[in-house]
Short mmCIF file of C-alpha atoms in Angstrom, two decimals:
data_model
loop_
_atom_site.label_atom_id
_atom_site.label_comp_id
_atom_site.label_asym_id
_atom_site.label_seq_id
_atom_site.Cartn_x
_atom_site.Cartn_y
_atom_site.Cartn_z
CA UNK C 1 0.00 0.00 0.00
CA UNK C 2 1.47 3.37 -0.95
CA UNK C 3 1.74 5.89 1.39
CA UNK C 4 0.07 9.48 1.71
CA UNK C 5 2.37 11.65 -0.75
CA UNK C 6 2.44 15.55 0.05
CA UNK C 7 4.75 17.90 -1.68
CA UNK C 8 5.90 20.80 0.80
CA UNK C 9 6.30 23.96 -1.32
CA UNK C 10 8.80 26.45 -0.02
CA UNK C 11 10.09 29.40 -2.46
CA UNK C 12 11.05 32.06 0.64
CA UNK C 13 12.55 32.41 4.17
CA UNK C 14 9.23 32.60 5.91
CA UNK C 15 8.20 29.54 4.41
CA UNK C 16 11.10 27.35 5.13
CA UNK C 17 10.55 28.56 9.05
CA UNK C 18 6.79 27.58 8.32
CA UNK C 19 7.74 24.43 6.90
CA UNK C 20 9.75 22.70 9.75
CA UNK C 21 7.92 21.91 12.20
CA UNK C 22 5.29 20.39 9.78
CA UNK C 23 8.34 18.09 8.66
CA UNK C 24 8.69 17.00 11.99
CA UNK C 25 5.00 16.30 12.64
CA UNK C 26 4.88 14.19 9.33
CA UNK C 27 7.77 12.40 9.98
CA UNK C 28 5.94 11.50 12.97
CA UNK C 29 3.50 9.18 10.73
CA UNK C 30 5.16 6.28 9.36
CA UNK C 31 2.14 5.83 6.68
CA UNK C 32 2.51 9.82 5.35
CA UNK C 33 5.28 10.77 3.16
CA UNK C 34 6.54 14.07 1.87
CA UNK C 35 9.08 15.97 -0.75
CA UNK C 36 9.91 18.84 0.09
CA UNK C 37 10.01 21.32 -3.35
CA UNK C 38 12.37 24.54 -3.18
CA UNK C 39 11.04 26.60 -6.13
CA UNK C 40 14.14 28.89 -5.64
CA UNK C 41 12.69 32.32 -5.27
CA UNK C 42 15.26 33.31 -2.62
CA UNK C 43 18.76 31.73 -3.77
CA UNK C 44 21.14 33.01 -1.92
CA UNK C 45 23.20 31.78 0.88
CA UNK C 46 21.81 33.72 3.76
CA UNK C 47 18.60 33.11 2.87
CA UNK C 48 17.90 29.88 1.35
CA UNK C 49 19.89 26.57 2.01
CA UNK C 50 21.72 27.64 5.31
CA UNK C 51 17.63 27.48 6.40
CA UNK C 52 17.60 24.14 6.04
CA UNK C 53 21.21 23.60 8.09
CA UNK C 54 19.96 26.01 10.92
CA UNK C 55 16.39 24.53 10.98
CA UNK C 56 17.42 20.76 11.00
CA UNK C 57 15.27 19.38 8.22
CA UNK C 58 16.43 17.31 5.07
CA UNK C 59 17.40 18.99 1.90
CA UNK C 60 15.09 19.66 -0.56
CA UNK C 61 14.18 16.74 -2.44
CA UNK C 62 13.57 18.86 -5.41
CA UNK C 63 14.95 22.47 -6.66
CA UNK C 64 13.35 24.38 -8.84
CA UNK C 65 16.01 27.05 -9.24
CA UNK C 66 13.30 29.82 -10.60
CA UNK C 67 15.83 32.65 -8.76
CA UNK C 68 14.58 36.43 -8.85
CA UNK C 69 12.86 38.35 -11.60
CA UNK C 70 9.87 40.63 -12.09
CA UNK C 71 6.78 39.90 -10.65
CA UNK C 72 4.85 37.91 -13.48
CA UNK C 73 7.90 36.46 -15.06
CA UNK C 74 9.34 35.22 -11.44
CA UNK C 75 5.65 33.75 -11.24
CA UNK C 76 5.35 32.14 -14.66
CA UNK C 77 8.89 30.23 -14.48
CA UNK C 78 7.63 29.21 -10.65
CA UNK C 79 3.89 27.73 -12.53
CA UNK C 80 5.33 26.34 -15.62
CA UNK C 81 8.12 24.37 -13.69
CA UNK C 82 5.85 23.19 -10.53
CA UNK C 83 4.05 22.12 -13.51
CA UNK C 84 6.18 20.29 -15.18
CA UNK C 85 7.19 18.52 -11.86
CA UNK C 86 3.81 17.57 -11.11
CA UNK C 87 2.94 15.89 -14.35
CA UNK C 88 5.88 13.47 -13.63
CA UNK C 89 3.91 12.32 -10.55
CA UNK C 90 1.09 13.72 -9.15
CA UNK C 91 0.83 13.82 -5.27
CA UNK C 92 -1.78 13.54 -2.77
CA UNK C 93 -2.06 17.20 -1.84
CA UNK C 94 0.55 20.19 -2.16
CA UNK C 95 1.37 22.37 0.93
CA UNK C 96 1.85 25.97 0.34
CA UNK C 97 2.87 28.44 2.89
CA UNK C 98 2.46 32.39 3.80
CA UNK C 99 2.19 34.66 0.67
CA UNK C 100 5.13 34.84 -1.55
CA UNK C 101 4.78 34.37 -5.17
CA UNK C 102 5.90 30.32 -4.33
CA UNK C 103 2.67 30.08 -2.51
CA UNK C 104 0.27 30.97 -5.14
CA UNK C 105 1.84 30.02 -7.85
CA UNK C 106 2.51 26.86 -7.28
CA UNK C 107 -1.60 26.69 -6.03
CA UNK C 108 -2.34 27.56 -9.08
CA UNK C 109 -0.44 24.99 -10.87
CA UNK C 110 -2.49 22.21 -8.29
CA UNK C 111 -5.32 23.11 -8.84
CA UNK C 112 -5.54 23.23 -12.46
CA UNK C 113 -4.26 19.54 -12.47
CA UNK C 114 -6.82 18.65 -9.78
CA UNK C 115 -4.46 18.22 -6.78
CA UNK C 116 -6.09 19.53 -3.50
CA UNK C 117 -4.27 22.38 -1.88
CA UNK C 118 -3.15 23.12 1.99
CA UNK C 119 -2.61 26.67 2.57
CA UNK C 120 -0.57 27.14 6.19
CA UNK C 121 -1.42 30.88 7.33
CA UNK C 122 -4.55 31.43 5.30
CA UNK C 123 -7.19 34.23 6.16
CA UNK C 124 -4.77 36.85 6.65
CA UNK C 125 -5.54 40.30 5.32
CA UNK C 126 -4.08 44.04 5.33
CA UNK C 127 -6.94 44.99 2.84
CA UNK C 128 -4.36 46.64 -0.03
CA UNK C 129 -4.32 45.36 -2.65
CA UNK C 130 -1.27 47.34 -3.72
CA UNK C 131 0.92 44.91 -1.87
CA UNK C 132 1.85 41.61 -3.81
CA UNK C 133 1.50 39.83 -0.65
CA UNK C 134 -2.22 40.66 -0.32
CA UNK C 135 -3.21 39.02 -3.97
CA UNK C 136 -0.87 36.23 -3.34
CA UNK C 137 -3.21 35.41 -0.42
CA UNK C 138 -6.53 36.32 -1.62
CA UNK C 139 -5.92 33.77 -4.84
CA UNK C 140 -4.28 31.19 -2.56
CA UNK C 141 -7.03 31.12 -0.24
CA UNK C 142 -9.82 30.63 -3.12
CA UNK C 143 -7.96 27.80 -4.61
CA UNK C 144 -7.32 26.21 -1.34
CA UNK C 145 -9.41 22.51 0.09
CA UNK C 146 -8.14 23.30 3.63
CA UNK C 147 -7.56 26.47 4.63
CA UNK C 148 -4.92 26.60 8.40
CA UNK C 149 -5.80 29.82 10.15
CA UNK C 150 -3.27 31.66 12.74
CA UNK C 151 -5.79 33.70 14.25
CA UNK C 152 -9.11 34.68 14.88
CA UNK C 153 -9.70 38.03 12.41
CA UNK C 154 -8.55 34.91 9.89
CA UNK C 155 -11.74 32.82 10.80
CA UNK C 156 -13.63 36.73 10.03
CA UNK C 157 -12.07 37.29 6.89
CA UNK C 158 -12.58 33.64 5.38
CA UNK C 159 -16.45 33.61 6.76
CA UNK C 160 -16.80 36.89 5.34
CA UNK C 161 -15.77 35.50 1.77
CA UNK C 162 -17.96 32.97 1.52
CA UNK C 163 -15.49 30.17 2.41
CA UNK C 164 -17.31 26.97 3.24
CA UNK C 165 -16.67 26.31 6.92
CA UNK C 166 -15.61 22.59 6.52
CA UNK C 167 -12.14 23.58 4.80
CA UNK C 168 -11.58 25.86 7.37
CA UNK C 169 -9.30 24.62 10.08
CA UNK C 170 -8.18 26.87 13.06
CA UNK C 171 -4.70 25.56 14.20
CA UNK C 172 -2.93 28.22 15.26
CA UNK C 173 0.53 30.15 14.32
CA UNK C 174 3.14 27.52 13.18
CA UNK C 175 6.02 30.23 12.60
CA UNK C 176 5.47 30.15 17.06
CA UNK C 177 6.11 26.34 16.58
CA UNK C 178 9.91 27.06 15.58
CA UNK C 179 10.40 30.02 17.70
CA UNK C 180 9.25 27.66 20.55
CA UNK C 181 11.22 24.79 19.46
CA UNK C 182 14.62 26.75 18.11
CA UNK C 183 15.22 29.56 20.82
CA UNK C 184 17.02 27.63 23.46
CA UNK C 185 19.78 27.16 20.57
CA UNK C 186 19.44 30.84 19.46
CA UNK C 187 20.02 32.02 22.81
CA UNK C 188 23.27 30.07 23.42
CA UNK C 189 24.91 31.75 20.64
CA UNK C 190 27.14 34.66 21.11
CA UNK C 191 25.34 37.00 18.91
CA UNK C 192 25.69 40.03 21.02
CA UNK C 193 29.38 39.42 21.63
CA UNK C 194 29.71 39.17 17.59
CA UNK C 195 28.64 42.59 16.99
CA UNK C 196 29.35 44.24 19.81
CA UNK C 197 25.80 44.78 21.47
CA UNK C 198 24.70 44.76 25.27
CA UNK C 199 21.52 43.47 26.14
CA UNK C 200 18.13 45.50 26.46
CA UNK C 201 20.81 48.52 25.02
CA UNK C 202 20.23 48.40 21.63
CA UNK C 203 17.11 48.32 19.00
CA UNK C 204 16.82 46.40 16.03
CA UNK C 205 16.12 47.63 12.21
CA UNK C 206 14.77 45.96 9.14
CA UNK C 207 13.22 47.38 6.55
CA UNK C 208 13.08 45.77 2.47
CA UNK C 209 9.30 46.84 1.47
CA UNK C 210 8.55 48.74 -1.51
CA UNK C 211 6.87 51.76 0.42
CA UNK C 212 10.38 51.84 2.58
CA UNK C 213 13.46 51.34 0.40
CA UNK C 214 12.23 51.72 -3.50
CA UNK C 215 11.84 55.69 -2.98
CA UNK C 216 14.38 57.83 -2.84
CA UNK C 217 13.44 59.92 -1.08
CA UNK C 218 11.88 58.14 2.01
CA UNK C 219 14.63 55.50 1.92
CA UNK C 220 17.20 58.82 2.46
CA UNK C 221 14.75 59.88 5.39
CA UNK C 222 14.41 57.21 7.58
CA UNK C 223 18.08 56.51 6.90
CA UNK C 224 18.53 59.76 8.13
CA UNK C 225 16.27 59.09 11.69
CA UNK C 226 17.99 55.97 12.49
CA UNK C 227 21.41 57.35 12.28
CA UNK C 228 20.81 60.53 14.37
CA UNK C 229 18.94 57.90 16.96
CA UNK C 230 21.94 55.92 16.71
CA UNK C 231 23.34 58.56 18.64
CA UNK C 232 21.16 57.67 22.08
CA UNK C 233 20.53 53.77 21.59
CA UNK C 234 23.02 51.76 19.08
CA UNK C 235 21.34 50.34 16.52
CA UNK C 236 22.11 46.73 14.35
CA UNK C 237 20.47 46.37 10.90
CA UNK C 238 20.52 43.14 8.99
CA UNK C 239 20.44 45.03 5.70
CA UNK C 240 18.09 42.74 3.46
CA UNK C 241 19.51 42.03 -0.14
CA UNK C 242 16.81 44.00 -1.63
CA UNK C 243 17.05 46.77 0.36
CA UNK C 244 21.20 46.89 -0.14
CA UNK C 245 20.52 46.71 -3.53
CA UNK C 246 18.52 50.06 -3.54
CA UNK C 247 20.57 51.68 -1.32
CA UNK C 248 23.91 51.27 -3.70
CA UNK C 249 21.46 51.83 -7.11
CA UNK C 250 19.62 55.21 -5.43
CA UNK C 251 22.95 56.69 -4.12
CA UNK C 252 21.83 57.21 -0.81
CA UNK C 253 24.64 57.60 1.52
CA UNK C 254 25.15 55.73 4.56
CA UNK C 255 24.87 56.22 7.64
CA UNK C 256 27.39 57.85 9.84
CA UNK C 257 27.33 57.29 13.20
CA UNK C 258 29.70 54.83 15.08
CA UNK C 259 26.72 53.37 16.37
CA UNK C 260 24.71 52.45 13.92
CA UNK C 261 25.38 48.92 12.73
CA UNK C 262 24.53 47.74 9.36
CA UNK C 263 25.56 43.93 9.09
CA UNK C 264 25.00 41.33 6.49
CA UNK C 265 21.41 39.39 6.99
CA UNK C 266 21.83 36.70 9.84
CA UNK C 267 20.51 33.74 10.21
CA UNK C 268 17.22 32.68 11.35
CA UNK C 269 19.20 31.89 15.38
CA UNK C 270 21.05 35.10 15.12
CA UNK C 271 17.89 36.61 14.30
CA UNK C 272 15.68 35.27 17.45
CA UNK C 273 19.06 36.32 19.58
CA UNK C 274 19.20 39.40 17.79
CA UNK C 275 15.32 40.37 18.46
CA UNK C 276 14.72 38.49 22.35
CA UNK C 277 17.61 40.88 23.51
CA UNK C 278 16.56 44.05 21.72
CA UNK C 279 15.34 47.04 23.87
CA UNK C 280 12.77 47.17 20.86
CA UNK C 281 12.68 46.54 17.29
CA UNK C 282 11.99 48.27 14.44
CA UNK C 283 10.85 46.20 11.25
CA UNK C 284 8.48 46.09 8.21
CA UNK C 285 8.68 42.44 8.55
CA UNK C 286 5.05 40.35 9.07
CA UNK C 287 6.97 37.40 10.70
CA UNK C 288 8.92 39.92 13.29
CA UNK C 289 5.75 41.02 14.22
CA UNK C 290 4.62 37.71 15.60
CA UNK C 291 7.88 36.84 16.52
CA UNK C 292 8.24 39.89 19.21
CA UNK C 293 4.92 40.06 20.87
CA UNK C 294 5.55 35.86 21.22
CA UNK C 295 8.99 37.39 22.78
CA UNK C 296 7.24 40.66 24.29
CA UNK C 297 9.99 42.65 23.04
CA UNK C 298 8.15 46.02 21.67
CA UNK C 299 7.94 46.16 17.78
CA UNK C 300 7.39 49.57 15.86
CA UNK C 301 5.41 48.63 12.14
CA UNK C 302 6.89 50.85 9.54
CA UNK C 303 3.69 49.85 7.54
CA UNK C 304 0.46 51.94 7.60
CA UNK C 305 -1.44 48.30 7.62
CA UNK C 306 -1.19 45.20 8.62
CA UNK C 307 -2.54 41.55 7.75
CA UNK C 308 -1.68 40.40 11.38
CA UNK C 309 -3.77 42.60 13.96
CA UNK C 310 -3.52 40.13 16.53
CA UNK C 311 0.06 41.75 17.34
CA UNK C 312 -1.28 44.97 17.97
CA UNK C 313 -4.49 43.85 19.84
CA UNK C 314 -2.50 41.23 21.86
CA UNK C 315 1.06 41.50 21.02
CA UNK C 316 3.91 44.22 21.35
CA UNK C 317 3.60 45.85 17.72
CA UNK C 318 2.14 49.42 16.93
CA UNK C 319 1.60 50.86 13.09
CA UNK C 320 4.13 53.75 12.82
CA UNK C 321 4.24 53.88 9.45
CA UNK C 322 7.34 55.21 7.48
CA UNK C 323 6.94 59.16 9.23
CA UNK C 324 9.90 59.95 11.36
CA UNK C 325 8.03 62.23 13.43
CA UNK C 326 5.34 59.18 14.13
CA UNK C 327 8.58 56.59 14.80
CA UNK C 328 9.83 59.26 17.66
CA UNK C 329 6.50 59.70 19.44
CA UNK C 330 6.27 55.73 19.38
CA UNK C 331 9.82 55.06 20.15
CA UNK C 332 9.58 57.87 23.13
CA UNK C 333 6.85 56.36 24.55
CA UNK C 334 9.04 52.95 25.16
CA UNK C 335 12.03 54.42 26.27
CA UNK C 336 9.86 56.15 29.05
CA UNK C 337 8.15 52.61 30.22
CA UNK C 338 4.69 53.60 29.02
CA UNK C 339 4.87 50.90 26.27
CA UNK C 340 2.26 48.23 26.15
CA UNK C 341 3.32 44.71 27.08
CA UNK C 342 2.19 41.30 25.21
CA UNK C 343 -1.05 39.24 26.56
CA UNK C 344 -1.62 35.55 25.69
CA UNK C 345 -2.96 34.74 22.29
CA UNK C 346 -5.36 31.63 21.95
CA UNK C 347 -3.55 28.55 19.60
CA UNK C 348 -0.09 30.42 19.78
CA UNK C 349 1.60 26.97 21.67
CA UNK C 350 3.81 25.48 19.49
CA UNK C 351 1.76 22.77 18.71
CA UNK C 352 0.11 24.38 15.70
CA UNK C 353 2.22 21.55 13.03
CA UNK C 354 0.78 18.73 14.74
CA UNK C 355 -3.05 19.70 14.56
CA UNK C 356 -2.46 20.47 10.94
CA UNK C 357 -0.76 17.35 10.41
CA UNK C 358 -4.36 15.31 12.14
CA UNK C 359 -6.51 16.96 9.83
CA UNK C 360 -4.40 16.01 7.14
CA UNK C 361 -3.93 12.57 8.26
CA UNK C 362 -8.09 11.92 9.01
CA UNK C 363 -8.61 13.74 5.35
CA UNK C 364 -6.52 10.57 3.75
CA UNK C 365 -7.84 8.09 6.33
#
C-alpha cells in the first residue's frame, strides 16, 4: 500500500521557518510521506539553504532554481516548472505556505491539475491590494481545500468571503512552533558578543518593502532618523539584499554614526538572539511582528497596515508607518516605560504543526 504523498512547497525564508515543524509532525507518521520542493525564489546563501542547516530538516528533495525576476515572469517560471514537476507524478495534496509568489503560484499549478491544496497561514488580510502579498493570499485562499488559520480576524475574513466552513481549520501560528522549538539554541549563541551589542541597550532595524526602500526619497529619510537615533541607543540592521541593492542603485549615503550597525542578513538563530535581547525593534517584517509580541519585546510597524492585527491587539507591535516624526513619538513612549506589554494569544503553543498534520492525516484516512 502506498503511502500518503504531500509535496511541501517552499520558495522564501518565511516559508522554510513555516515548513519545519510540519516536517517533523509528518515524519511522525510512518504511513505519510513528503518531498519537500524549493522553487528557488530566494537563492542566496543567507537566505535559502543555510535554512535548512539552521532549521534541522532534510534537503530539498527537489529544486526548482526559478531565482529572482519581475513579478509575473518570477511567477510564470515558478507555474510552468511546478508544472512540469507535477505531471511526472502527481501527489496527494501540495502544501503551500504564507504569501510569496511560491505560494500561489505553485496553487495555481495544483489546482488546475486537480491536486487539493493546503494553505498554512490562510485568512490573513491588510486589505491593499497594492501589496503583492495581499493578492498572493486572496488567490491562494480561493484555490485552497483546507484552509490553516493563525488567528481569529482569519476565521472573520474567510467567513466573510464565503469560504465553506468545513475547509476551514483553526490551528494556530506555526512560525510560534519554531520560535518555541529553536530559541534555546538561538540564545546560546554569542550573537551580542559578535557585533558588539549589550543586552536590552540596543534596538533592532529591518526594513526591504517597496513603500520603505524603493523611494528615494523616504529611503534617504528614515536613513537619516535611524542614524541621528543611533546617537542615544546603538542600533544593528541586517540590511536585506533588496534593500542593499537600492541603497547602492539610489545613491543614498550611509549612515554615519559609530553606532549604527549595518551587518550582512543573519541567520534565522542570530535573528531570534538578535530580536529576544533588543530594547525594541523596528521592522516592516510580518513574521517579526509575531515573533516579538511571542517574545514581548516592543515592535514599531513601519507599515500603515497590517494583515496580522492580533500583534497589535495582543502583542507588542504598533503601526508607525514610514513618518519619522510618528517613529519618535512611538519610540519615546518605550524608552519612558509607558509601552504596552504582550497578553496571551489563543492557539499560539507550538503545537500548531501537529493539529495540521491530524486533519491532514483523518482527510486521507
Amino acid at each position: 500500500m502506498s503511502k500518503t504523498l504531500f509535496y511541501l512547497v517552499a520558495g522564501a525564508r518565511p516559508n522554510f521557518i513555516k515548513l519545519a515543524p510540519l516536517v517533523r509532525a509528518l515524519q511522525r507518521r510512518s504511513h505519510l510521506d513528503y518531498k519537500i520542493i524549493h522553487t528557488g525564489q530566494h537563492y542566496d546563501e543567507a537566505m535559502s539553504r543555510t535554512f535548512f542547516q539552521v532549521l534541522q530538516i532534510p534537503a530539498p528533495h527537489v529544486n526548482l532554481e526559478v531565482g529572482s525576476g519581475q513579478q509575473g515572469e518570477q511567477t510564470a517560471r515558478i507555474l510552468e516548472r511546478f508544472e512540469s514537476l507535477l505531471l511526472e507524478r502527481l501527489p496527494s495534496a501540495v502544501v503551500v505556505f504564507g504569501d510569496v509568489n511560491s505560494t500561489m503560484a505553485c496553487a495555481i499549478a495544483a489546482a488546475k491539475l486537480c491536486v487539493p491544496v493546503a494553505h498554512v497561514e490562510a485568512g490573513l488580510r491588510s486589505f491593499d491590494r497594492s501589496m503583492p502579498e495581499e493578492i498572493n493570499r486572496l488567490v491562494t485562499d480561493a484555490l485552497s481545500e483546507w484552509l490553516f488559520v493563525s488567528e481569529v480576524s482569519g476565521l472573520i475574513n474567510l467567513t466573510h468571503e464565503g469560504i465553506p466552513a468545513s475547509k476551514i481549520h483553526f490551528v494556530g501560528n506555526i512560525m510560534i512552533d519554531s520560535l518555541a522549538h529553536m530559541l534555546p539554541r538561538a540564545l546560546e549563541r554569542d550573537t551580542l558578543h559578535t557585533f558588539g551589542l549589550e543586552a536590552g541597550q540596543y534596538a533592532m532595524l529591518t526594513m526591504h518593502r517597496p513603500s520603505n526602500v524603493d523611494h528615494t526619497d523616504k529611503l534617504q529619510e528614515l536613513l537619516n532618523y535611524f542614524n541621528t537615533l543611533a546617537e542615544e541607543l546603538t542600533i544593528v540592521f541586517p540590511a536585506h539584499p533588496r534593500t542593499r541593492q537600492r541603497i547602492q542603485e539610489s545613491g543614498v549615503p550611509l549612515p554615519t554614526s559609530p553606532n549604527f550597525k549595518l551587518i550582512q542578513p543573519v541567520d534565522y538563530l542570530d535573528s531570534l538572539c538578535l530580536q529576544k535581547h533588543a530594547r525594541l525593534v523596528f521592522t516592516d517584517s510580518g513574521g517579526m511582528q509575531e515573533e516579538t509580541t511571542y517574545l514581548n519585546v516592543p515592535c514599531l510597524t513601519l507599515r500603515e497596515n497590517t494583515e496580522r492585527p492580533v500583534t497589535i491587539e495582543y502583542g507588542t507591535s504598533t503601526l508607525v508607518g514610514n513618518d519619522p516624526k510618528r517613529i519618535d513619538h512611538a519610540y519615546r513612549q518605550i524608552i519612558a516605560g509607558k509601552y504596552k506589554t504582550a497578553k496571551p494569544i489563543l492557539l499560539w503553543d507550538g503545537c500548531t504543526a501537529e493539529r495540521i498534520a491530524e486533519v491532514l492525516e483523518a482527510s486521507f484516512g
